[in-house]
Each structure stands twice: as C-alpha cells, then as structure tokens.
Coordinates of C-alpha atoms in Angstrom, one line a residue:
M64 CA 132.4 54.3 167.3
K65 CA 135.4 56.6 167.0
T66 CA 138.0 56.4 169.8
S67 CA 137.5 60.1 170.6
T68 CA 133.7 59.7 171.1
L69 CA 134.3 56.6 173.3
S70 CA 136.6 58.6 175.5
W71 CA 134.0 61.4 175.9
L72 CA 131.4 58.8 176.9
V73 CA 133.8 57.3 179.5
A74 CA 134.3 60.8 180.8
L75 CA 130.6 61.4 180.9
G76 CA 130.2 58.2 183.0
A77 CA 132.3 59.8 185.7
S78 CA 130.4 63.1 185.5
L79 CA 127.1 61.4 186.0
V80 CA 127.6 61.3 189.7
V81 CA 128.3 65.0 190.1
T82 CA 126.0 68.1 190.2
P83 CA 125.3 70.9 189.8
A84 CA 127.1 71.9 186.7
L85 CA 128.1 75.3 187.8
A86 CA 130.3 74.3 190.8
V87 CA 134.0 73.3 190.5
N88 CA 133.7 69.8 192.0
G89 CA 132.3 71.3 195.2
H90 CA 129.0 72.6 196.7
Y91 CA 129.4 76.3 196.5
P92 CA 128.2 77.8 193.2
P93 CA 130.1 80.8 191.9
G94 CA 128.3 84.1 191.2
I95 CA 126.2 84.0 194.4
E96 CA 127.9 87.0 195.9
G97 CA 129.3 90.1 194.2
L98 CA 129.8 93.8 195.3
S99 CA 130.6 94.4 198.9
A100 CA 130.1 90.7 199.7
A101 CA 133.1 90.4 202.1
A102 CA 131.5 92.5 204.9
A103 CA 129.6 90.9 207.7
P104 CA 126.4 92.8 208.6
P105 CA 125.7 94.6 211.9
E106 CA 124.1 92.9 214.9
G107 CA 120.7 91.4 214.1
L108 CA 118.8 88.6 212.2
Y109 CA 118.8 88.6 208.4
Y110 CA 117.2 86.6 205.6
R111 CA 118.9 86.5 202.3
G112 CA 117.3 84.9 199.3
Y113 CA 119.3 84.0 196.1
L114 CA 117.6 83.3 192.8
L115 CA 120.1 81.9 190.4
H116 CA 119.6 80.8 186.8
Y117 CA 122.5 79.2 184.9
D118 CA 122.2 78.4 181.2
V119 CA 124.8 75.9 179.8
D120 CA 126.2 77.0 176.4
R121 CA 128.4 73.9 176.0
F122 CA 130.4 71.3 177.8
N123 CA 134.2 71.3 177.8
D124 CA 136.8 68.6 178.2
A125 CA 139.9 68.8 180.4
S126 CA 141.6 70.9 177.7
G127 CA 138.8 73.5 177.7
D128 CA 137.6 72.4 174.2
A129 CA 133.9 71.9 173.6
V130 CA 132.7 68.3 173.1
P131 CA 130.7 67.7 169.9
G132 CA 127.0 67.7 169.6
N133 CA 124.1 69.7 171.0
N134 CA 124.8 69.5 174.7
S135 CA 122.8 72.0 176.8
G136 CA 121.1 72.4 180.2
S137 CA 120.1 74.7 182.9
V138 CA 120.3 75.1 186.7
T139 CA 117.7 77.1 188.6
A140 CA 118.3 77.6 192.3
L141 CA 116.4 79.4 195.1
A142 CA 118.6 79.4 198.2
H143 CA 117.4 80.5 201.6
R144 CA 120.1 81.9 203.8
F145 CA 119.6 82.9 207.5
I146 CA 122.3 85.0 209.2
W147 CA 122.4 85.8 212.9
M148 CA 125.0 88.4 214.1
T149 CA 124.7 87.8 217.8
G150 CA 126.1 91.1 219.2
N151 CA 128.9 89.2 220.9
R152 CA 132.6 89.6 220.0
F153 CA 135.4 87.1 219.5
L154 CA 139.0 87.9 218.6
G155 CA 138.0 91.5 218.2
A156 CA 135.4 90.6 215.6
D157 CA 131.6 90.6 215.6
Y158 CA 130.4 87.0 215.9
G159 CA 127.6 85.4 214.0
M160 CA 126.3 82.1 212.5
E161 CA 124.3 81.1 209.4
A162 CA 122.4 78.3 207.6
I163 CA 121.6 77.8 203.9
V164 CA 118.8 75.7 202.4
P165 CA 119.0 75.5 198.6
M166 CA 116.1 74.4 196.3
L167 CA 117.2 73.2 192.9
D168 CA 115.7 72.5 189.5
I169 CA 118.3 70.9 187.1
E170 CA 117.9 69.8 183.5
F171 CA 120.4 68.5 180.9
D172 CA 120.1 67.4 177.3
L173 CA 123.2 65.6 176.2
D174 CA 124.0 64.4 172.7
I175 CA 127.2 63.0 174.1
A176 CA 125.1 60.6 176.2
G177 CA 123.1 59.4 173.1
G178 CA 120.6 62.2 173.2
Q179 CA 119.4 61.5 176.7
G180 CA 117.7 64.0 178.9
F181 CA 118.3 64.2 182.6
D182 CA 116.4 66.2 185.3
D183 CA 115.8 66.5 189.0
D184 CA 114.4 69.0 191.4
G185 CA 114.1 69.3 195.2
I186 CA 116.0 70.5 198.3
G187 CA 119.8 70.3 197.9
D188 CA 122.5 69.6 200.5
V189 CA 122.1 71.9 203.5
F190 CA 124.9 74.2 204.8
V191 CA 125.4 75.0 208.5
G192 CA 127.9 77.7 209.5
P193 CA 128.5 78.0 213.2
L194 CA 131.2 80.7 212.8
I195 CA 131.2 84.1 211.2
L196 CA 133.7 86.7 212.2
G197 CA 133.5 90.3 211.0
W198 CA 136.1 93.0 211.5
H199 CA 135.4 96.6 210.6
G200 CA 137.7 99.7 210.1
E201 CA 137.2 103.2 208.9
Q202 CA 137.8 102.3 205.2
W203 CA 137.9 98.5 205.3
D204 CA 136.0 95.3 206.3
A205 CA 137.2 91.7 206.7
T206 CA 135.4 88.4 207.2
F207 CA 136.2 84.9 208.1
A208 CA 133.7 82.0 208.3
A209 CA 133.6 78.3 208.5
G210 CA 130.8 75.7 208.0
H211 CA 129.8 72.4 206.5
W212 CA 127.7 71.3 203.5
F213 CA 126.0 68.1 204.7
D214 CA 125.2 65.1 202.5
S215 CA 121.5 65.5 203.2
A216 CA 119.8 65.6 199.8
D217 CA 118.6 62.8 197.6
F218 CA 121.5 61.5 195.4
E219 CA 120.9 59.5 192.2
A220 CA 123.9 57.6 190.9
G221 CA 124.0 57.9 187.1
N222 CA 121.9 61.1 187.0
P223 CA 124.1 64.2 186.3
A224 CA 121.1 66.4 187.3
S225 CA 120.8 64.9 190.8
V226 CA 120.2 67.6 193.4
G227 CA 122.4 65.8 195.9
K228 CA 126.2 65.5 195.7
G229 CA 126.7 62.2 197.5
Y230 CA 129.4 63.7 199.7
G231 CA 129.9 66.5 202.3
T232 CA 132.1 69.6 202.1
T233 CA 133.7 71.7 204.8
M234 CA 134.0 75.3 203.6
F235 CA 136.2 78.1 204.9
T236 CA 135.6 81.7 203.9
L237 CA 138.0 84.6 203.9
G238 CA 137.5 88.0 202.3
G239 CA 137.8 91.8 202.6
I240 CA 136.7 95.1 201.2
W241 CA 138.8 98.3 200.7
H242 CA 137.0 101.6 200.4
F243 CA 139.1 104.1 198.4
D244 CA 137.5 107.2 199.9
A245 CA 136.2 108.2 203.3
E246 CA 132.6 108.4 202.0
R247 CA 132.8 104.7 201.0
R248 CA 131.6 105.4 197.5
W249 CA 134.4 103.5 195.7
N250 CA 135.4 100.0 196.8
F251 CA 137.1 96.7 195.8
S252 CA 136.0 93.5 197.4
A253 CA 137.2 89.9 197.2
L254 CA 135.6 86.9 198.9
S255 CA 137.3 83.4 198.8
R256 CA 135.9 80.0 199.6
Y257 CA 138.1 76.9 200.2
E258 CA 136.3 73.6 200.1
I259 CA 137.5 70.2 201.5
K260 CA 135.3 67.2 200.5
T261 CA 134.5 63.9 202.0
E262 CA 134.5 60.6 200.1
Q263 CA 131.6 59.9 197.7
D264 CA 130.3 56.6 199.0
V265 CA 128.9 55.4 195.6
T266 CA 132.2 55.8 193.7
G267 CA 134.8 55.7 196.5
I268 CA 136.3 58.9 195.0
T269 CA 137.2 61.9 197.1
P270 CA 137.0 65.1 195.1
G271 CA 140.1 67.3 195.4
D272 CA 140.2 70.5 197.4
S273 CA 139.0 73.6 195.5
W274 CA 139.3 77.4 195.8
L275 CA 137.0 80.1 194.5
V276 CA 137.3 83.9 194.5
E277 CA 134.4 86.2 193.8
W278 CA 135.4 89.8 193.3
G279 CA 133.8 93.2 192.6
F280 CA 134.8 96.8 191.9
G281 CA 131.9 99.1 192.7
H282 CA 130.7 102.7 192.9
R283 CA 127.8 103.9 195.0
L284 CA 126.0 106.9 193.5
E285 CA 124.5 109.7 195.6
S286 CA 121.0 108.2 195.0
G287 CA 122.1 105.0 196.8
L288 CA 122.4 102.9 193.6
E289 CA 125.6 100.8 193.5
L290 CA 127.0 99.7 190.1
G291 CA 130.1 97.7 189.4
L292 CA 132.1 95.1 187.6
V293 CA 132.1 91.6 189.1
G294 CA 133.6 88.2 188.4
Y295 CA 134.7 84.9 189.7
D296 CA 137.6 82.5 189.3
A297 CA 137.6 78.9 190.6
W298 CA 140.2 76.2 190.6
Q299 CA 140.4 72.6 191.7
L300 CA 143.7 72.5 193.6
E301 CA 144.1 68.8 194.0
A302 CA 143.3 65.9 191.6
D303 CA 140.5 63.6 192.8
D304 CA 141.6 60.7 194.9
G305 CA 140.6 57.5 193.2
A306 CA 139.5 59.1 189.9
P307 CA 140.8 57.6 186.6
T308 CA 142.5 60.9 185.5
G309 CA 144.5 63.6 187.2
A310 CA 142.8 66.5 185.5
K311 CA 141.7 69.5 187.7
A312 CA 138.7 71.6 186.9
E313 CA 138.6 75.4 186.7
R314 CA 136.2 78.1 185.5
H315 CA 136.4 81.9 185.0
A316 CA 133.7 84.6 184.5
I317 CA 133.1 88.3 184.3
G318 CA 129.9 90.3 184.6
A319 CA 128.1 93.4 185.9
E320 CA 126.0 94.1 189.0
A321 CA 123.5 96.7 190.3
G322 CA 122.2 97.0 193.8
Y323 CA 120.0 99.3 195.9
L324 CA 119.3 99.6 199.6
W325 CA 116.0 100.8 201.1
P326 CA 117.1 101.7 204.7
T327 CA 113.6 102.5 206.0
A328 CA 112.2 99.1 204.7
G329 CA 115.3 97.2 205.8
V330 CA 115.6 95.7 202.3
M331 CA 118.5 95.4 199.8
L332 CA 118.1 94.1 196.3
K333 CA 121.0 93.2 193.9
G334 CA 121.0 91.8 190.4
A335 CA 123.9 90.5 188.3
V336 CA 124.8 88.8 185.1
Y337 CA 128.0 86.7 184.4
H338 CA 129.5 85.3 181.3
E339 CA 131.9 82.4 181.6
Y340 CA 134.8 82.8 179.2
D341 CA 136.8 79.7 180.2
A342 CA 136.1 76.3 181.8
E343 CA 138.1 73.1 182.0
A344 CA 137.0 69.7 183.3
G345 CA 138.4 67.8 186.3
G346 CA 138.9 64.1 186.9
L347 CA 135.7 63.3 188.7
K348 CA 133.4 65.4 186.6
G349 CA 134.8 64.4 183.2
L350 CA 133.0 67.3 181.6
E351 CA 132.7 71.0 182.7
S352 CA 129.9 73.3 181.7
E353 CA 130.4 76.8 180.3
G354 CA 127.6 79.2 180.2
D355 CA 125.9 82.4 181.6
T356 CA 124.5 83.2 185.0
F357 CA 121.7 85.5 186.1
R358 CA 121.3 86.2 189.8
L359 CA 118.9 88.2 192.0
Q360 CA 119.7 88.6 195.7
L361 CA 117.2 89.9 198.3
T362 CA 118.3 90.7 201.8
K363 CA 115.7 91.5 204.5
F364 CA 116.7 92.9 207.9
L365 CA 114.4 91.0 210.3

C-alpha cells in the first residue's frame, strides 16, 4: 500500500467518529438560514421546519485537495424548531426562547475505506436555547441568542454516518440586518454562530471552537416575493485538543434563495440552493466533504 493511501486511511479513522459531513466540526449545519435570518420575529409562538438535503461531490484533505476514488454520500435532515417570543423585554430587546429537534438520514460510500458503505438514521442531538434577544430599529434589526446542543442522540464509534456527535456544543448567535430603504425592499443580513464543544468521551478529543457566518443580500418585490444571493463561510478557529494533527477545517459556499410570505395564512416559505466551492479538513475529522445543498424552510405562526 502506498504511503499516501495509508495516510488517508489513518485520517479516515479519525473522521469515523464525527458526523454530519456538512458541519465544520460542530453541530450547526451551514445553509439553514439565509435572507433576513438575523431578525427575531414579533411576539408569539412559531414553528419552523427545515428540510435540508446535502449531496457530497467529494472528500478533501487538509490542503483542500480531493482524496482519490469514488467517495460520495448524502445527508437529509428534517429539523423541527419551536420559537416562543414571550412579549417580555430584557436589555431593551424582545425576549424569547427556542428548541430544535433534528431528524437525520445519512449515507456514505467510501472507496478510501475499502469500498465500505455507512448509513444511519434517527433523531439527532437536541438543541435548547433559553435566550433569544431581538432589537428592532426603523431600518435595522439585531439578534443575540445562546443555547446548547445536548449529547442526546445515539452515537456509534467507527461509523461516519452516526446521527449523534458524541459530545455537546454550546452555541452563541449574533447577527443583524440593514435595510437600505425606508420601505425595507433592499437588505443585507449576516448571522454568525460561535460553537464551543465538550470532550468526545470515546476518543478523549475536544474539537476546537468554530465560527460560521451565513449571509444574504435580498430584494423584496411588490408582489411580496423576496429574491437574493446567499452564502456561508465557516472556520475552525482552534485545533482539536488531543487530535493527532493541528489542521483546522473550513468551508465556503454561495447560492440563491427565494421566499414568499402569506400574511393571512401566517405562513412563510423559503427555498435555497448552495454550491460549496472550497472545503478543507480539520484534525478530528481527517476528511472534509464538499458538495451542494438544497433547503426548504417553512415557518408557521401559531
């Protein structure tokens, strides 16, 4: 066996304990939010459903180069998010809370692992966010939130398609929207997530902190249809503590989104597609996927 192939297999051994493929060594998958995502909603109870499908085109090493062979896979997720804006105020902001329950179906076919196939499905790690703060101005909105992804799902060591991560993640959110005109037809939004992980018990490795930014530049037509350019950029800021290498993962994507609000029905529907144009692997994962994402987002005002 060639030395280069052996090194990829060793890297894969580290990646077998991490999933899903589309997150940068954390829980939050990029591409979930897009246009106008950084504004907290008005007082009330909301259900938001995310249908996300991610197709892996290839797996990259720490240099961003594709590993050899036919290595593919997919991640399909249906995440149920419940948001309650209480009507109370704190620090001059509207106060709310949230919870997310993801359902995952993950499949990988990896030549780099000797042609093995891996799959798993079920309920993933659950997120509870006791703090949402939303500020609103005439032409701007800002949001801060905090919560924790609990190590609640089944985790299979040695299965890269495991729906559980094997560790918990505390996540902080900060974002804002600027509306360029008084009618709020043109806007730019950016929503960032900072993730701090706990130790993965099976490996004794603590994944490094990571930071992700989802952004969007949108225009709302007179008909109510909103169209725009969206993208995401994610970086692992610290090397994994206890990992064999000091490499840090990152990924970048660009795409397009369309959305429409039916005020009388209390329903908003958005759809987006993203193409990843760069991805590099980190120390714990060993390999990093690069692919395309399709997302549907349904919000219902309850």
